[in-house]
Short mmCIF file of C-alpha atoms (C1' of nucleotides) in Angstrom, two decimals:
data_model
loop_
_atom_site.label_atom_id
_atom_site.label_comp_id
_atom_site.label_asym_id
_atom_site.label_seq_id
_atom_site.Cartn_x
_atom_site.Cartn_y
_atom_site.Cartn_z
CA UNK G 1 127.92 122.43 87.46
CA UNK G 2 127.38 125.53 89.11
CA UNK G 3 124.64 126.69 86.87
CA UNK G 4 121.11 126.76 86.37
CA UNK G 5 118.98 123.19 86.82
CA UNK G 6 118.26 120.44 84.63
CA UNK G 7 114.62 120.35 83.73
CA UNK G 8 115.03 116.96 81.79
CA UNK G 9 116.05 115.10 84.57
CA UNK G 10 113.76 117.15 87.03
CA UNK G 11 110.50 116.53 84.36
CA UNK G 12 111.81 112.53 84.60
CA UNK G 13 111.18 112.42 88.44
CA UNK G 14 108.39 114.29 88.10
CA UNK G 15 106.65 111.80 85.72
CA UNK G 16 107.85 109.06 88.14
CA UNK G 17 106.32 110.41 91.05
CA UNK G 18 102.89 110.57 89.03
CA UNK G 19 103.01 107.33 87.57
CA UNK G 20 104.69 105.43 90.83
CA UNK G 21 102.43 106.72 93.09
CA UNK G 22 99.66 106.34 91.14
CA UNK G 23 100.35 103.18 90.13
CA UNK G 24 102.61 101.76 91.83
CA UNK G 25 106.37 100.73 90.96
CA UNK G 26 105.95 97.48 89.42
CA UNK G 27 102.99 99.06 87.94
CA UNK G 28 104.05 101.20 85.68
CA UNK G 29 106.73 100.39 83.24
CA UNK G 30 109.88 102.73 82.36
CA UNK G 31 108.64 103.00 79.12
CA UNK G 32 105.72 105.30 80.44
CA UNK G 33 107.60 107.27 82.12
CA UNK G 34 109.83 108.68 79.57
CA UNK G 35 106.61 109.22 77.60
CA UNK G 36 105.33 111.21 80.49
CA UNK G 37 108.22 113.22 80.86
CA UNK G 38 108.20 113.72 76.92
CA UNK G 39 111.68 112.34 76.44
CA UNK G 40 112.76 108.90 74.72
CA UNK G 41 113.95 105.58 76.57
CA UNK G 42 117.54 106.21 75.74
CA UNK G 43 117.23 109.61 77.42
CA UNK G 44 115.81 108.62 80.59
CA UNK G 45 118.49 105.55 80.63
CA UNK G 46 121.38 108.64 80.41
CA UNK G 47 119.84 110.15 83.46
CA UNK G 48 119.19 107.27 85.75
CA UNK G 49 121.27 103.69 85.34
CA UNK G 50 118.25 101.55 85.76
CA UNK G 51 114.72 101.74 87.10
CA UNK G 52 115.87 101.24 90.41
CA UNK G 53 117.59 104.05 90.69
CA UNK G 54 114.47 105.77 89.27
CA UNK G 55 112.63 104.54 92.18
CA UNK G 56 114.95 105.99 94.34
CA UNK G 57 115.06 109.17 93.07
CA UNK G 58 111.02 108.84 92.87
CA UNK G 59 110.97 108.46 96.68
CA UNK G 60 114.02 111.22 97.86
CA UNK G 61 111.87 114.02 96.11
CA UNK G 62 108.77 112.64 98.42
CA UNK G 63 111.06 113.03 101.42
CA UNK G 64 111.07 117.09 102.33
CA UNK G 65 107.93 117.91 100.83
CA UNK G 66 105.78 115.54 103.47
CA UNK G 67 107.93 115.89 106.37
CA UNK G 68 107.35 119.87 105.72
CA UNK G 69 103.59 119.48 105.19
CA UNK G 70 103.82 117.54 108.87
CA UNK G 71 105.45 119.77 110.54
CA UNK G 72 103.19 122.69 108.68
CA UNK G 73 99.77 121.40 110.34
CA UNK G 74 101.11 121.07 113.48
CA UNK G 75 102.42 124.26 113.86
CA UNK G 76 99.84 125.81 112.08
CA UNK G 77 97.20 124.21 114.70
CA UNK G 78 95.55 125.38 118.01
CA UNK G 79 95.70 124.10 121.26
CA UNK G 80 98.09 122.23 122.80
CA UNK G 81 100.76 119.71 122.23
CA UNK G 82 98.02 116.80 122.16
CA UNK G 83 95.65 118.87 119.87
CA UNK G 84 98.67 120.34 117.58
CA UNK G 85 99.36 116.29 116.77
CA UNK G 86 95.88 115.43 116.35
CA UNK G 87 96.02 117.74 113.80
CA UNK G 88 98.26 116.18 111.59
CA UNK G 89 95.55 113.25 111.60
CA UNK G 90 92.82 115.26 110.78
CA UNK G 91 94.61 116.82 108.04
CA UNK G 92 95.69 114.15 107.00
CA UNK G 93 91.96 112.34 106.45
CA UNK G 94 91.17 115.37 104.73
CA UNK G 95 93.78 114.42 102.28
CA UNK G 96 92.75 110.84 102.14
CA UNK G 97 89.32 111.74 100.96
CA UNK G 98 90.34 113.20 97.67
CA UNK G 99 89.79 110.64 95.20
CA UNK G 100 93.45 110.82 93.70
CA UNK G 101 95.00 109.88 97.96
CA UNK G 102 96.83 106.56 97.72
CA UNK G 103 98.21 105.87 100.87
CA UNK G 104 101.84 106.46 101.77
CA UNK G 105 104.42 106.52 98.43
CA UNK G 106 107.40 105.10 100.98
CA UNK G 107 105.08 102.20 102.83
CA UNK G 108 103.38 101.07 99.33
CA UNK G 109 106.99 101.20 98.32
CA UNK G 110 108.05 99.09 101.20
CA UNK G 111 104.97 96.25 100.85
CA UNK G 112 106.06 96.07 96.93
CA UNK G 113 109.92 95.86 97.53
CA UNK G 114 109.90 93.65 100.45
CA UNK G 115 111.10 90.56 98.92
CA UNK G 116 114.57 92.93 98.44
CA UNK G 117 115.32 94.37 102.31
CA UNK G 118 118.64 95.88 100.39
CA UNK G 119 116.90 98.31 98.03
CA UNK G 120 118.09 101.91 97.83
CA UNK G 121 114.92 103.20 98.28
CA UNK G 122 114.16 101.21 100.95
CA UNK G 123 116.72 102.85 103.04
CA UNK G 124 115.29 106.38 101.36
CA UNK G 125 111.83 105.25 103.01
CA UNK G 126 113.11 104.26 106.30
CA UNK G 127 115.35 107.20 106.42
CA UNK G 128 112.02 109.77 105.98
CA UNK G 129 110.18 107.57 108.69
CA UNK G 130 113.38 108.08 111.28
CA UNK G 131 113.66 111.94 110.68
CA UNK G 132 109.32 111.92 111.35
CA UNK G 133 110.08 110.47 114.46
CA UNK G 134 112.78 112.27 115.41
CA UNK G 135 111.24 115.78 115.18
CA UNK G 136 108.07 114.18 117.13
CA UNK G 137 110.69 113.41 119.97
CA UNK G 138 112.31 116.62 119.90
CA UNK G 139 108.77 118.32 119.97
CA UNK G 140 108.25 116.19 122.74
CA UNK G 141 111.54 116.88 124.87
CA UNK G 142 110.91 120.58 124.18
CA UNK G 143 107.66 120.20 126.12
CA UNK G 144 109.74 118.08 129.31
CA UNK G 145 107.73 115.23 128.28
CA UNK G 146 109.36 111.70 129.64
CA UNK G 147 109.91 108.68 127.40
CA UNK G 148 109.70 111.63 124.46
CA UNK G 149 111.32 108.53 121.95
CA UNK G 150 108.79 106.09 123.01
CA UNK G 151 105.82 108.51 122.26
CA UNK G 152 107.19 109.68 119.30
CA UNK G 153 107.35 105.88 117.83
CA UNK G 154 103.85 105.20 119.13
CA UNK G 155 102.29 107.82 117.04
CA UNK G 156 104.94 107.27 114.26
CA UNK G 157 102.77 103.90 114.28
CA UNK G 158 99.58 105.41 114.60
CA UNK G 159 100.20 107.58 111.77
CA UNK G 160 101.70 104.69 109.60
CA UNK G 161 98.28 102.47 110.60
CA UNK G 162 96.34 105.14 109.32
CA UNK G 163 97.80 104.95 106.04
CA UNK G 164 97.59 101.47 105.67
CA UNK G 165 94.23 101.12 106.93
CA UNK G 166 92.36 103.91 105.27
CA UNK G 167 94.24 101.96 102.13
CA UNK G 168 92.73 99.11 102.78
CA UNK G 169 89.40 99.98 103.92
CA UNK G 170 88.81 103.74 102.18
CA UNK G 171 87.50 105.14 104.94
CA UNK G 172 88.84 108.29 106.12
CA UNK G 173 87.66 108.01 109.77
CA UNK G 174 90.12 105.68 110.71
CA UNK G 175 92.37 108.55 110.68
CA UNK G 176 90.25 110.63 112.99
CA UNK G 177 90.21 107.73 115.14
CA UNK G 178 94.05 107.71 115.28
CA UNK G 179 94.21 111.00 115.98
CA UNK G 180 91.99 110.21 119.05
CA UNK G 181 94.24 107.91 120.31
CA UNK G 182 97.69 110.24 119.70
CA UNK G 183 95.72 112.89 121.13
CA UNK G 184 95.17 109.91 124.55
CA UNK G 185 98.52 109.03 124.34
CA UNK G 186 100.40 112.47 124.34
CA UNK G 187 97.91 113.46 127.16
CA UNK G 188 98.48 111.02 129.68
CA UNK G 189 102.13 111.18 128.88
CA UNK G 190 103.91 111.84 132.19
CA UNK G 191 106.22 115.17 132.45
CA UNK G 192 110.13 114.45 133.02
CA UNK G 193 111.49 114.84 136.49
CA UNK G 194 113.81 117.81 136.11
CA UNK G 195 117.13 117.97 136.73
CA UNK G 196 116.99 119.24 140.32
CA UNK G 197 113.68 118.36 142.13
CA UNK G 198 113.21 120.11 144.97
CA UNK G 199 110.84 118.14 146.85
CA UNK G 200 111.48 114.18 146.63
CA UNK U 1 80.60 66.99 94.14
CA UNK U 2 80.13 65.13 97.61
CA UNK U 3 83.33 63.32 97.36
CA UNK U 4 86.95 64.53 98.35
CA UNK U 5 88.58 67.57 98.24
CA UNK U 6 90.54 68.39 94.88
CA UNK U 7 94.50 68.02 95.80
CA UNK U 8 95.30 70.09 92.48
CA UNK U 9 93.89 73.24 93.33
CA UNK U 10 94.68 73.69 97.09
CA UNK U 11 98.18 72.68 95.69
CA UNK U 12 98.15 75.91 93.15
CA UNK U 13 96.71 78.12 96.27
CA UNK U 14 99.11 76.82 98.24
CA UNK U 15 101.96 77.68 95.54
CA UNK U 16 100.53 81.05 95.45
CA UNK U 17 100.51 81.81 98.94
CA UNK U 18 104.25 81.19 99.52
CA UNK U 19 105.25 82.90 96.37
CA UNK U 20 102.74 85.72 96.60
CA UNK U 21 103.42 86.37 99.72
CA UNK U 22 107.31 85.72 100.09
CA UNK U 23 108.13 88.17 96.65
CA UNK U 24 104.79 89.81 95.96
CA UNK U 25 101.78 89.95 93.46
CA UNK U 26 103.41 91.92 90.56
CA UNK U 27 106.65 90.29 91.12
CA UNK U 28 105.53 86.61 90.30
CA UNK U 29 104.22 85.03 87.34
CA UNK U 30 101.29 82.51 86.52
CA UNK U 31 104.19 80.30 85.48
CA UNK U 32 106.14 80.68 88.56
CA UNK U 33 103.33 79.66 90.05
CA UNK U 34 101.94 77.00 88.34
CA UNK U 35 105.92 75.34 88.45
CA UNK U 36 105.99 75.28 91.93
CA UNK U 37 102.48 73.68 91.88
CA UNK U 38 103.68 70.89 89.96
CA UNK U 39 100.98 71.84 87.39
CA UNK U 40 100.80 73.22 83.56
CA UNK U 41 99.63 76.48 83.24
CA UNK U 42 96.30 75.29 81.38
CA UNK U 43 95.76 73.59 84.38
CA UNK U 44 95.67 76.23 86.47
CA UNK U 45 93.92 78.35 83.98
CA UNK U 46 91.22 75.91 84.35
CA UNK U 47 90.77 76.22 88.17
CA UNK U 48 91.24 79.79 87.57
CA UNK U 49 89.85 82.04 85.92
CA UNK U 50 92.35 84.79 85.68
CA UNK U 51 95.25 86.23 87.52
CA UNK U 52 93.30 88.05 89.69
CA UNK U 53 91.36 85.30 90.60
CA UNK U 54 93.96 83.90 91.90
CA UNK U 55 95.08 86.86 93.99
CA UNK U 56 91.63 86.72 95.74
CA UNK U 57 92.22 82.74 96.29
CA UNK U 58 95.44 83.47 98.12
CA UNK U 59 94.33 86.11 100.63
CA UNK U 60 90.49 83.95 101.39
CA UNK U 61 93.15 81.04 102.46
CA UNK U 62 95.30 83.42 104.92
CA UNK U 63 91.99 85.01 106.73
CA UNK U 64 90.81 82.25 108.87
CA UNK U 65 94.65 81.24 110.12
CA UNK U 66 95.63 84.71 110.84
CA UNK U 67 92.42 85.27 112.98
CA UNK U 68 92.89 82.01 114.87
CA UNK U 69 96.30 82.81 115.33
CA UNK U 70 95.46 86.53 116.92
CA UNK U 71 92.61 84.86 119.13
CA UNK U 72 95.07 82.06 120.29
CA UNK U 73 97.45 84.37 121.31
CA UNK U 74 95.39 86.50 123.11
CA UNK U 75 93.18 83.30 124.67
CA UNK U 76 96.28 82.31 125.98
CA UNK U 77 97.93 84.94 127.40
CA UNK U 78 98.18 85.70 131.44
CA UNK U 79 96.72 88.64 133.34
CA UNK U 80 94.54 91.32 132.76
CA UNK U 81 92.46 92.28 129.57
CA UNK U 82 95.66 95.06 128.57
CA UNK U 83 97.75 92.33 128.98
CA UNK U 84 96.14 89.78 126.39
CA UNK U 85 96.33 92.69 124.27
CA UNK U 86 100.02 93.58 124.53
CA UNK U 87 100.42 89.46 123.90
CA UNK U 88 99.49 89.70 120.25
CA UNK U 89 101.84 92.41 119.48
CA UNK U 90 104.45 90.49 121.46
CA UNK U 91 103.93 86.99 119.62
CA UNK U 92 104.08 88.88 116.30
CA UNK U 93 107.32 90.93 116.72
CA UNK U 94 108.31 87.38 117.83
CA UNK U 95 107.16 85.91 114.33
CA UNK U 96 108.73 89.60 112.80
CA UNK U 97 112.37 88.52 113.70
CA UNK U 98 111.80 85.14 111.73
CA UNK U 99 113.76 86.10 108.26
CA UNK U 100 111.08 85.14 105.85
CA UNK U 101 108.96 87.34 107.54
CA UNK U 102 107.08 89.66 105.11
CA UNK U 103 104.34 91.50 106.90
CA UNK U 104 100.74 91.41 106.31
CA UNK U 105 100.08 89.61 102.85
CA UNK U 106 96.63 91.54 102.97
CA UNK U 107 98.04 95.03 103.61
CA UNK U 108 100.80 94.18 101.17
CA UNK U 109 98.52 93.50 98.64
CA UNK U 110 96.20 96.61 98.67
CA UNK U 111 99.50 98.55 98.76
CA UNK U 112 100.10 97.05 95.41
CA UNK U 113 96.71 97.20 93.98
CA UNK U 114 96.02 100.20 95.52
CA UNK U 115 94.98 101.68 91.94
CA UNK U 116 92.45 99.14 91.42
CA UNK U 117 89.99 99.56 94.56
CA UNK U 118 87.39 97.89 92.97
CA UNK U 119 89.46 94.50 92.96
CA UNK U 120 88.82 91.48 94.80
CA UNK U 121 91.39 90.89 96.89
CA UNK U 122 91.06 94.46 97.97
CA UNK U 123 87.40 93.57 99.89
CA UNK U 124 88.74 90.60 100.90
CA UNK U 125 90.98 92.17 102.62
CA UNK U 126 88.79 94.63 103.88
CA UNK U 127 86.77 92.23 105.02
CA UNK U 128 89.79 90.43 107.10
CA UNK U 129 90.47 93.35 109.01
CA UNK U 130 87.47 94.42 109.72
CA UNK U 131 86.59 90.59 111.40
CA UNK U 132 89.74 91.23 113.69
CA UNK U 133 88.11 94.60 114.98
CA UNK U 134 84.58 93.46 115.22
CA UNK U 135 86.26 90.62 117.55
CA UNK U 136 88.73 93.23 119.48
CA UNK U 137 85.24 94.72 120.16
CA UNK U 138 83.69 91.83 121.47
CA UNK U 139 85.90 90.90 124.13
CA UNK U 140 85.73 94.76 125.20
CA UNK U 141 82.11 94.58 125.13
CA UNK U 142 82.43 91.85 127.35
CA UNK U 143 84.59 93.70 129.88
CA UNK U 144 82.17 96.16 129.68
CA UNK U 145 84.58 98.77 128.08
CA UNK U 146 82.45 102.00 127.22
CA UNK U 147 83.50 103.25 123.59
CA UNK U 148 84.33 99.17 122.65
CA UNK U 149 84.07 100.31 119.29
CA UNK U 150 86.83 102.90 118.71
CA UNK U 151 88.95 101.15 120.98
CA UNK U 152 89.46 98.31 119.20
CA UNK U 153 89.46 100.42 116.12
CA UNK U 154 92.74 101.99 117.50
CA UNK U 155 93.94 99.13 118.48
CA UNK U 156 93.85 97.55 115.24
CA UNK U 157 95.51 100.70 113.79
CA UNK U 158 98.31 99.85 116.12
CA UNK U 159 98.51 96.36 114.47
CA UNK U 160 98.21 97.31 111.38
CA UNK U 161 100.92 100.24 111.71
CA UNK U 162 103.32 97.61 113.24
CA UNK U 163 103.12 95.64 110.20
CA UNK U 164 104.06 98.37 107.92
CA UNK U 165 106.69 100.37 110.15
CA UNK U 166 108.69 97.20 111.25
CA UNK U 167 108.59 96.13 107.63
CA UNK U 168 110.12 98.98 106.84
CA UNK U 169 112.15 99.68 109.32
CA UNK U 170 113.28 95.79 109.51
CA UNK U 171 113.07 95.75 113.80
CA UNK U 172 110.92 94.03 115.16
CA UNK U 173 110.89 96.56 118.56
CA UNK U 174 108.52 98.97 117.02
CA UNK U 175 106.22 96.28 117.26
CA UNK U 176 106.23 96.03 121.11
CA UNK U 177 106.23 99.88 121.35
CA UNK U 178 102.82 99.54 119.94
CA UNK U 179 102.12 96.74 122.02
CA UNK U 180 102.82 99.24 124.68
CA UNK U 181 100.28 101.45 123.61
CA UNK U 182 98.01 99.40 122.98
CA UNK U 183 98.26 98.17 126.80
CA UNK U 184 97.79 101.69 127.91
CA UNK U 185 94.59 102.42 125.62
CA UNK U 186 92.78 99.75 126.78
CA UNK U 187 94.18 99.99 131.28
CA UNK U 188 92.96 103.86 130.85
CA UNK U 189 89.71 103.04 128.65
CA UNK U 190 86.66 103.99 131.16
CA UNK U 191 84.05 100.89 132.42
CA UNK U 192 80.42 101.17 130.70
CA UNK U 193 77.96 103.04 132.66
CA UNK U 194 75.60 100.06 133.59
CA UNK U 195 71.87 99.84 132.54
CA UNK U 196 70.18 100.03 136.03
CA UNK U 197 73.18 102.71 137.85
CA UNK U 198 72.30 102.48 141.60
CA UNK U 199 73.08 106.25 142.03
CA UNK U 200 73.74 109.02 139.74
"C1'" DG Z 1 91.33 67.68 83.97
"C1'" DT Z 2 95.76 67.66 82.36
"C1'" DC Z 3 98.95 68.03 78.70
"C1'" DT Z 4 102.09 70.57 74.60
"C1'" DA Z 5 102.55 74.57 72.10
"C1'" DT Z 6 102.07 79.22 71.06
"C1'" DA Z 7 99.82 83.64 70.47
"C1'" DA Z 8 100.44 88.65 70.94
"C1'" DG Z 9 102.38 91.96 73.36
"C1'" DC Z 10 105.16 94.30 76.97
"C1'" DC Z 11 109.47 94.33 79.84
"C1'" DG Z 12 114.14 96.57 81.10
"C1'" DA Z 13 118.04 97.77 78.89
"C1'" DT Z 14 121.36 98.80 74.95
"C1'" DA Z 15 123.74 100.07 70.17
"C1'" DG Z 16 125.04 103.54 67.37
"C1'" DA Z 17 123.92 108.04 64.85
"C1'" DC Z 18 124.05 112.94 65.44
"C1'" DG O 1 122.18 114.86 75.67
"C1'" DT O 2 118.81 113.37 72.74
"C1'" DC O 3 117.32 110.63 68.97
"C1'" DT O 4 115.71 105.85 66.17
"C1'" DA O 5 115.68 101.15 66.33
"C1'" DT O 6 115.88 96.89 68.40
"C1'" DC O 7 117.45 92.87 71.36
"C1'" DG O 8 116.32 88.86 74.10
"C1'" DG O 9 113.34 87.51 77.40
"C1'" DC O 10 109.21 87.36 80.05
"C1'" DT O 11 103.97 88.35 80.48
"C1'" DT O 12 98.94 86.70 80.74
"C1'" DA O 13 96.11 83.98 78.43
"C1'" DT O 14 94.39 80.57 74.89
"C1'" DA O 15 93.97 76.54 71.12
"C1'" DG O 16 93.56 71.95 70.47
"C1'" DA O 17 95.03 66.99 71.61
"C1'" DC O 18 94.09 63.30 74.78
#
DNA sequence: GTCTATAAGCCGATAGAC
DNA sequence: GTCTATCGGCTTATAGAC
C-alpha cells in the first residue's frame, strides 16, 4: 500500500495507450494488449474488471501529460497573450506532422463510444476538455479580459476542430489556420471594466 | 441498365446509415446490417464487395443531404452575411439537442479508421468537407471578403470542432459559442481591395 | 439476385492450478 | 499475482442450390 509501484499494472496501461491510440479502442482487442504488456489474459483481467475499465484507465493517464504539454508551449512562447495561444497551435501542427500523430486519444474516444453517452471514459474525456478550458479562462481573467469563459470555449473549439480536421484531411495547416483565428479572437477581445471606473 | 433504380441496395445503404451512424462502424456487424435490410448476407455480399465497401457507400449517401442542409440554412437565414453564418451553427445545436443525435458520421468515421488513412471512406470524407469550405468561400468571394479562403477555412474548423466538443461534452451550447465566433470572424474580416481602386 | 449453410478465426471473459 | 486452458458467442466472408 504504501510502497513502491506496480509495474504490471503500469506496463498494462502503457500497452493500452499504444495500441488504443494507435488503433483505436474497438480496434485492438484485449488479447493484444496483454501480449504487449508481456503478461497473460488472466493477468490483465486481475488488474482491470473488463476492457472498459481498461479504456478508462487508457484515457486518465492521457489526462496530465497533454494538459501539461498545453500549458508548457504557452508559457514557453513569446509575445503576448494572443501569440502565447497561437502557439499551442503551431506546436501542435508540428506534432501532427509526425507520421505516428492520430488526432486527439479523448475525441477519437468520444466518436467511437458515442452510441454509450454513460461510459466512464467518456466522463474522463470530458473532464480533461473542462480543466483545458478552465485554465484558458483563468489565463484570460488574469489578463482583465471580459467574457474570459466565452473565449476560452471558442478556442477550446478551435483547438478541438483542429484535431478533427487535420484527422480527416492530414493536413497540418489547418492548425496554423486555427491558430490564426485564436490569435483574431483573443485580440479583439475587449478588456473588463474594472471594478471602479473612474470616468463613465 | 436504363430501367429503375434497384430497391435492394438503397435498402442495405439505408440500413447502414442508421446503424453506422447511430452505434458506429466497428460496433456493427454485416449481419446486423443485412437484418435490418430485410436481406441475407449473400445478398448483400453481392452488392458489396466487402465491409469497407460498404463504409464508403454510407458516407457518399450522407454528403449531398448534409451540404443541402448547411446551404438551406444559411439561404434562409435573415440579415447580414455574419448572420447566415451564425444560422448554421444555430440550426445544428438545434438538431444537437435531438437524442439520437450522434455528430458528424464523417468525422466519426475517420476517428475510427484513423489507422487506415488510405481507406475509402476516409477521402470521402475528405472530400465532404472540403465541398463545404470551397462553398463557405464562395459566398465570401461574393461579398468580396479579402482572405475568402482562410476564412472559411476557420470557419469550418469551428463546425467541425462543434461537432466533436458538444459530442463530447453532450450540450449543445458550445455549439452557439462557436456560432458566435464564427459571426465575429467573418463582421471583422476586411472588404477586397477592388481591381480598378480609385485612389491609393 | 436471393436463398441456406458454414467456414475459419477472433472476441471478451472465466475456471482452476500454483 | 501470474500461469494454462478454454468457454460460448460473434466476426467477415464464401460455397453451392435455385
Amino acid at each position: 500500500m504504501t510502497s513502491t509501484a506496480k509495474p504490471t499494472k503500469d506496463r498494462i496501461v502503457a500497452a493500452a495507450n499504444k495500441l488504443f491510440y494507435d488503433e483505436g479502442i474497438r480496434g485492438v482487442s484485449v488479447d493484444a494488449v496483454a501480449e504487449r504488456a508481456g503478461v497473460t489474459k488472466r493477468t490483465l483481467y486481475y488488474h482491470f474488471k473488463s476492457k472498459d475499465d481498461l479504456i478508462a484507465a487508457y484515457l486518465e493517464g492521457r489526462d496530465q501529460p497533454n494538459l501539461v504539454l498545453f500549458k508548457r508551449w504557452f508559457d514557453e512562447a513569446k509575445g503576448g497573450l494572443p501569440m502565447k495561444v497561437q502557439a499551442i497551435f503551431d506546436n501542435l501542427a508540428h506534432s501532427a506532422r509526425h507520421p505516428k500523430w492520430r488526432g486527439c486519444g479523448f475525441l477519437r474516444t468520444s466518436a467511437e463510444l458515442a452510441n454509450m453517452p454513460g461510459h466512464p471514459a467518456m466522463k474522463i474525456g470530458a473532464a480533461h476538455k473542462k480543466k483545458f478550458e478552465a485554465w484558458l479562462q483563468t489565463e484570460f481573467d488574469t489578463a482583465k479580459l471580459s467574457n474570459a469563459p466565452l473565449l476560452a470555449r471558442q478556442i477550446a473549439l478551435l483547438l478541438d476542430g483542429s484535431f478533427a480536421t487535420v484527422l480527416l484531411h492530414r493536413d497540418a495547416a489547418y492548425m496554423e489556420a486555427a491558430g490564426l483565428a485564436a490569435n483574431k479572437l483573443v485580440s479583439t477581445a475587449k478588456r473588463a471594466a474594472s471594478k471602479a471606473p473612474r470616468s463613465s
